[in-house]
């Protein structure tokens, strides 16, 4: 039903904002999956959890859009009774979807953090915060489903006579508790990745940039605080349909903005390419390579045989060298799961003069045949990019001698017909 001509109608805001939120979240998820699938080749559990979160958020926003046709944003006295039944049924379904949508958004952030660090203290923090999210989500779900007996009465308008339900104050306290706990969890999710980056990366301009990206999560905290203030100050149980046009928008924003923040770190390779194409940056990577030798990054391929960037190694180097490998002369570091990290642990874009973190020797023939030599070339005249003299060789000579001795020999020279042998190592 169209309520757009009713006084003080707020439904139009819900329609516009939720349509935009669905479009933006779908765009970010699509770019995230493209980067992880075709560029870094590093799909993980965090991508699966993020996809589930996206599906729940789209469902939540779709229900909010449908609620506009049921009277959301309209004064309750102007909504026909038959539509009020459908509105309150949809409202409680939206609450259940919201609990699990924001829960999966927060879990997707936690699932990303092991890509940055697997230290014990970090993993303990991840498990603890993940458990808190589950307890919060599960408890509120059970509370909502047991507010009335039988359960079917939960989805009926609260003003109907004869309902055996808890008071509206109890329901309001539950929603306030969920919002308050969510703010605390969002603060932890904001601080934990910043702590990991600060403690693992060499302090430089790159570190500041990465922390700035992670700090976007502060908007999620601000959104949650605004929503909590609205819940506490507005009596949602009086003229519920009209006030839903205000609280519902902030509820949707909280989940979608959090989802965007969990997608931003995965979009790093795509952002680098786009900014390079637009001329915003002169190099794809922050290391000493020229742009012509960084095309592997833009195409998702390395220069050793056309393979993807998952291994991040040269020639015969191990693909799992102590769980990560670093390309000579560049800033790209990949973990064993193929996730491309620039400036994590080794920051080649450091502004310090020492540059002690740079590779001292880069063999000729790597990166298009040029070399970033600091001590001098080690390549010899032998075959191959490394040359026969490009390594330290240890030579051991083994000499095995035998002797048949006569009877009555002294100790150490054997008995009758005994063949003594010994080995000399030089």
XYZ file of C-alpha atoms in Angstrom, residues 16-423:
408
model
C 16.386 5.153 -0.765
C 18.906 4.248 1.928
C 18.250 0.511 1.873
C 18.410 0.401 -1.915
C 21.776 2.146 -1.804
C 23.044 -0.111 0.991
C 22.175 -3.261 -0.938
C 23.897 -1.945 -4.076
C 27.092 -0.875 -2.261
C 27.388 -4.055 -0.191
C 26.898 -6.173 -3.310
C 29.585 -4.149 -5.116
C 32.099 -4.518 -2.277
C 31.482 -8.246 -1.944
C 31.853 -8.731 -5.703
C 35.165 -6.861 -5.765
C 36.376 -8.753 -2.711
C 35.630 -12.147 -4.235
C 37.209 -11.076 -7.552
C 40.446 -10.033 -5.831
C 40.622 -13.151 -3.703
C 39.723 -15.487 -6.576
C 41.645 -14.104 -9.560
C 44.318 -11.735 -8.207
C 45.639 -13.069 -4.904
C 44.142 -16.553 -5.322
C 43.551 -16.696 -1.598
C 39.906 -17.460 -0.885
C 39.434 -18.263 2.782
C 36.911 -18.872 5.511
C 36.573 -15.138 6.081
C 35.229 -14.793 2.525
C 32.631 -17.500 3.131
C 31.521 -15.890 6.397
C 31.398 -12.483 4.692
C 29.189 -13.942 1.944
C 26.769 -15.285 4.562
C 26.780 -11.878 6.272
C 26.009 -10.213 2.927
C 23.052 -12.542 2.306
C 21.618 -11.780 5.763
C 22.146 -8.025 5.361
C 20.419 -8.017 1.973
C 17.545 -9.979 3.515
C 17.317 -7.497 6.374
C 17.253 -4.479 4.049
C 14.754 -6.190 1.746
C 12.434 -6.797 4.692
C 12.806 -3.136 5.642
C 11.853 -2.091 2.114
C 8.835 -4.393 2.221
C 7.878 -2.973 5.621
C 7.387 0.441 3.993
C 4.446 -1.004 2.052
C 3.120 -2.363 5.364
C 3.151 1.024 7.098
C 6.763 1.592 8.185
C 7.381 5.337 8.378
C 3.646 6.025 8.666
C 1.721 7.018 11.808
C 0.143 3.884 13.233
C -3.414 5.246 13.255
C -3.244 5.578 9.461
C -2.296 1.937 8.884
C -5.128 -0.553 8.309
C -5.414 -3.327 10.875
C -4.731 -6.121 8.389
C -1.443 -4.466 7.442
C -0.517 -3.986 11.107
C -0.606 -7.765 11.558
C 1.823 -8.173 8.689
C 3.975 -5.256 9.880
C 4.593 -6.686 13.364
C 5.181 -10.153 11.936
C 7.802 -8.673 9.606
C 9.277 -6.549 12.424
C 10.133 -9.507 14.634
C 11.524 -11.457 11.695
C 13.731 -8.425 10.988
C 14.987 -8.497 14.575
C 16.036 -12.144 14.260
C 17.760 -11.540 10.927
C 19.494 -8.448 12.366
C 20.938 -10.396 15.319
C 22.609 -12.937 13.040
C 23.537 -10.475 10.282
C 25.650 -8.272 12.570
C 26.975 -11.417 14.232
C 28.296 -12.793 10.947
C 29.721 -9.387 10.021
C 31.743 -9.394 13.233
C 32.787 -13.016 12.754
C 34.034 -12.182 9.257
C 36.303 -9.509 10.755
C 37.682 -12.030 13.248
C 38.198 -14.644 10.519
C 40.357 -12.149 8.617
C 42.737 -11.439 11.502
C 44.709 -14.749 11.318
C 45.898 -13.557 7.896
C 47.733 -10.803 9.774
C 49.028 -12.768 12.750
C 48.707 -16.202 14.337
C 50.418 -15.341 17.598
C 48.936 -17.071 20.626
C 47.718 -13.873 22.239
C 46.003 -12.835 18.978
C 44.351 -16.237 18.515
C 43.155 -16.267 22.132
C 41.650 -12.815 21.616
C 39.930 -13.996 18.427
C 38.394 -17.013 20.144
C 37.272 -14.984 23.147
C 35.655 -12.231 21.080
C 34.069 -14.810 18.774
C 32.570 -16.566 21.801
C 31.196 -13.273 23.112
C 29.531 -12.616 19.755
C 27.929 -16.068 19.787
C 26.689 -15.685 23.370
C 25.242 -12.251 22.578
C 23.525 -13.425 19.375
C 22.221 -16.723 20.721
C 20.954 -15.218 23.992
C 18.999 -12.435 22.261
C 17.560 -14.913 19.749
C 16.299 -17.217 22.484
C 14.937 -14.275 24.489
C 12.981 -12.962 21.507
C 11.515 -16.361 20.618
C 10.442 -16.993 24.229
C 8.897 -13.582 24.860
C 5.451 -15.054 24.270
C 3.791 -18.396 24.778
C 3.048 -19.933 22.403
C 5.896 -18.801 20.172
C 3.489 -17.850 17.389
C 2.256 -14.945 19.524
C 5.692 -13.326 19.195
C 4.791 -12.367 15.627
C 1.424 -10.804 16.496
C 0.750 -7.110 17.286
C 1.508 -6.476 20.982
C -1.768 -4.571 21.509
C -3.951 -7.634 20.867
C -5.825 -8.791 23.985
C -5.119 -12.198 25.532
C -1.429 -12.431 24.610
C 0.819 -14.180 27.133
C 3.962 -12.136 26.529
C 6.655 -10.366 28.507
C 6.356 -6.638 28.995
C 7.579 -4.135 26.429
C 10.082 -2.895 29.027
C 11.746 -6.330 29.069
C 11.940 -6.347 25.284
C 13.382 -2.820 25.298
C 15.984 -3.794 27.908
C 17.023 -6.741 25.732
C 17.461 -4.531 22.664
C 19.441 -1.970 24.671
C 21.644 -4.707 26.100
C 22.301 -6.098 22.621
C 23.180 -2.627 21.320
C 25.479 -1.847 24.272
C 27.289 -5.185 24.024
C 27.622 -4.678 20.279
C 29.348 -1.326 20.787
C 31.848 -2.926 23.158
C 32.559 -5.746 20.699
C 32.952 -3.267 17.828
C 35.528 -1.351 19.849
C 37.490 -4.575 20.394
C 37.286 -5.352 16.683
C 38.597 -1.863 15.968
C 41.504 -2.025 18.411
C 42.701 -5.613 17.786
C 43.754 -5.283 14.098
C 45.367 -1.899 14.787
C 47.346 -3.509 17.609
C 48.456 -6.338 15.309
C 49.578 -3.954 12.571
C 51.315 -1.601 14.996
C 53.236 -4.429 16.656
C 54.129 -6.340 13.477
C 54.979 -3.659 10.945
C 58.022 -1.449 10.881
C 56.895 2.051 11.795
C 56.662 4.119 8.620
C 54.270 6.021 6.430
C 52.905 2.694 5.185
C 52.020 1.680 8.732
C 50.086 4.898 9.224
C 48.184 4.330 5.981
C 47.178 0.788 6.898
C 46.092 1.828 10.384
C 44.033 4.628 8.821
C 42.195 2.059 6.691
C 41.469 -0.089 9.723
C 40.319 2.974 11.653
C 37.335 3.310 9.318
C 35.710 0.875 11.728
C 35.187 3.801 14.080
C 32.161 4.724 11.945
C 30.594 1.399 12.956
C 31.076 2.307 16.621
C 29.565 5.762 16.048
C 26.584 4.237 14.216
C 26.002 1.806 17.070
C 26.124 4.611 19.636
C 23.587 6.689 17.697
C 21.278 3.692 17.426
C 21.554 3.005 21.163
C 20.704 6.632 21.965
C 17.627 6.444 19.718
C 16.461 3.220 21.382
C 16.783 4.781 24.836
C 15.236 8.152 23.995
C 12.427 7.146 21.623
C 9.527 5.128 22.989
C 9.515 2.597 20.207
C 6.351 0.959 21.521
C 4.258 4.076 20.952
C 3.527 4.798 17.280
C 5.868 1.949 16.355
C 5.274 2.131 12.607
C 6.265 5.805 12.390
C 9.394 5.504 14.561
C 10.524 2.457 12.611
C 11.382 4.849 9.802
C 14.106 6.354 12.021
C 15.468 3.472 14.093
C 15.262 1.029 11.201
C 17.567 3.129 9.038
C 20.296 3.266 11.685
C 19.900 -0.460 12.325
C 20.529 -1.186 8.650
C 23.445 1.254 8.507
C 25.183 -0.430 11.434
C 25.329 -3.806 9.709
C 26.208 -2.594 6.206
C 28.932 -0.149 7.297
C 30.515 -2.906 9.362
C 30.396 -5.175 6.314
C 32.165 -2.572 4.169
C 34.912 -2.216 6.766
C 35.567 -5.963 6.739
C 35.863 -5.867 2.926
C 38.265 -2.913 2.623
C 41.505 -4.765 3.574
C 40.842 -7.408 0.911
C 40.513 -4.738 -1.786
C 44.102 -3.496 -1.373
C 45.447 -4.988 -4.652
C 42.527 -3.596 -6.661
C 42.872 -0.155 -5.097
C 46.572 -0.096 -6.010
C 45.854 -0.927 -9.644
C 43.030 1.605 -9.973
C 45.051 4.374 -8.335
C 47.985 3.565 -10.632
C 45.776 3.660 -13.725
C 44.320 6.998 -12.645
C 47.820 8.416 -12.132
C 47.370 8.861 -8.398
C 50.479 6.780 -7.727
C 53.566 6.248 -9.878
C 54.195 2.626 -8.882
C 51.975 -0.360 -8.250
C 54.148 -1.500 -5.364
C 56.085 0.438 -2.791
C 59.410 -1.289 -3.370
C 62.280 -0.489 -5.704
C 60.895 -2.222 -8.783
C 60.047 -0.312 -11.915
C 56.496 -0.308 -13.153
C 57.356 -2.533 -16.117
C 58.534 -5.197 -13.718
C 55.449 -4.995 -11.529
C 52.961 -6.135 -14.144
C 52.762 -9.500 -12.444
C 50.948 -7.728 -9.636
C 48.355 -6.147 -11.879
C 47.683 -9.355 -13.799
C 47.774 -11.678 -10.816
C 50.795 -13.519 -12.248
C 54.392 -13.824 -11.240
C 57.334 -13.610 -13.593
C 58.528 -17.132 -13.079
C 56.517 -19.227 -15.421
C 53.216 -17.338 -15.466
C 52.028 -18.717 -12.166
C 49.791 -16.776 -9.826
C 51.049 -14.679 -6.966
C 50.092 -17.319 -4.447
C 53.564 -18.761 -4.106
C 55.404 -15.448 -4.231
C 58.706 -17.222 -4.922
C 61.417 -17.193 -7.605
C 62.590 -20.205 -9.603
C 63.135 -23.145 -7.282
C 62.524 -21.474 -3.962
C 60.135 -23.159 -1.589
C 56.529 -21.917 -1.783
C 56.085 -22.352 1.932
C 59.345 -20.883 3.211
C 58.588 -20.501 6.919
C 54.919 -19.795 6.129
C 55.695 -16.801 3.966
C 57.914 -15.826 1.058
C 59.228 -12.464 -0.048
C 60.037 -11.369 -3.563
C 63.482 -9.839 -4.038
C 63.466 -6.089 -4.387
C 59.693 -5.665 -4.068
C 57.297 -5.005 -1.279
C 54.976 -7.950 -1.859
C 54.902 -10.582 0.837
C 52.605 -13.584 0.689
C 51.664 -16.016 3.397
C 51.178 -19.709 2.825
C 47.517 -19.118 1.978
C 48.506 -16.709 -0.776
C 47.240 -13.517 0.808
C 49.244 -10.595 -0.523
C 50.472 -8.258 2.201
C 52.606 -5.224 1.553
C 54.554 -3.771 4.423
C 53.664 -6.492 6.917
C 56.819 -7.281 8.820
C 59.061 -5.800 6.109
C 58.286 -2.321 4.897
C 60.138 -1.514 1.693
C 58.611 1.946 1.539
C 60.316 3.059 4.703
C 61.364 6.656 4.875
C 64.408 5.875 6.992
C 67.871 6.179 5.501
C 69.142 2.875 6.769
C 66.843 0.737 4.593
C 68.200 -2.268 6.443
C 65.071 -4.195 5.582
C 65.877 -4.258 1.834
C 67.317 -7.353 0.168
C 71.084 -6.903 0.029
C 71.536 -8.929 -3.149
C 69.132 -9.517 -6.001
C 70.431 -11.961 -8.621
C 70.583 -10.805 -12.196
C 67.925 -12.217 -14.450
C 65.200 -11.642 -11.894
C 62.543 -8.998 -12.546
C 63.046 -8.669 -16.268
C 66.833 -9.061 -16.345
C 67.828 -6.094 -14.202
C 69.276 -6.148 -10.707
C 68.999 -4.062 -7.580
C 72.512 -4.847 -6.384
C 73.863 -3.242 -3.241
C 77.021 -5.294 -2.670
C 77.775 -6.304 -6.209
C 76.767 -8.928 -8.715
C 77.248 -12.546 -7.822
C 76.227 -13.914 -11.178
C 78.970 -15.841 -12.905
C 79.485 -17.017 -16.407
C 77.676 -20.253 -15.856
C 74.240 -21.157 -17.112
C 71.151 -19.935 -15.366
C 70.145 -16.670 -13.828
C 72.142 -17.277 -10.714
C 75.345 -18.451 -12.357
C 77.639 -21.203 -11.166
C 79.484 -18.865 -8.789
C 76.445 -17.235 -7.239
C 76.492 -19.426 -4.128
C 78.887 -20.456 -1.356
C 80.213 -23.949 -2.034
C 81.671 -26.373 0.512
C 83.852 -29.165 -0.852
C 84.608 -32.267 1.161
C 87.106 -34.915 -0.035
C 86.621 -38.457 1.215
C 89.465 -40.984 1.065
C 88.801 -44.627 1.946
C 91.865 -46.891 2.385
C 92.172 -50.604 3.219
C 95.180 -52.736 4.219
C 95.660 -56.442 4.885
C 98.000 -56.997 7.859
C 100.147 -59.984 8.951
C 99.629 -62.026 12.132
C 101.045 -60.621 15.370
C 100.479 -57.045 14.484
C 100.196 -54.423 17.178
C 96.774 -53.284 18.344
C 95.216 -51.160 15.732
C 96.765 -53.147 12.873
C 94.454 -56.131 13.120
C 94.980 -59.798 13.459
C 95.688 -62.551 10.927
C 94.124 -61.842 7.616
C 92.168 -58.875 8.931
C 91.530 -55.981 6.559
C 91.577 -52.678 8.379
C 89.958 -49.617 6.860
C 89.651 -45.969 7.734
C 88.221 -42.800 6.266
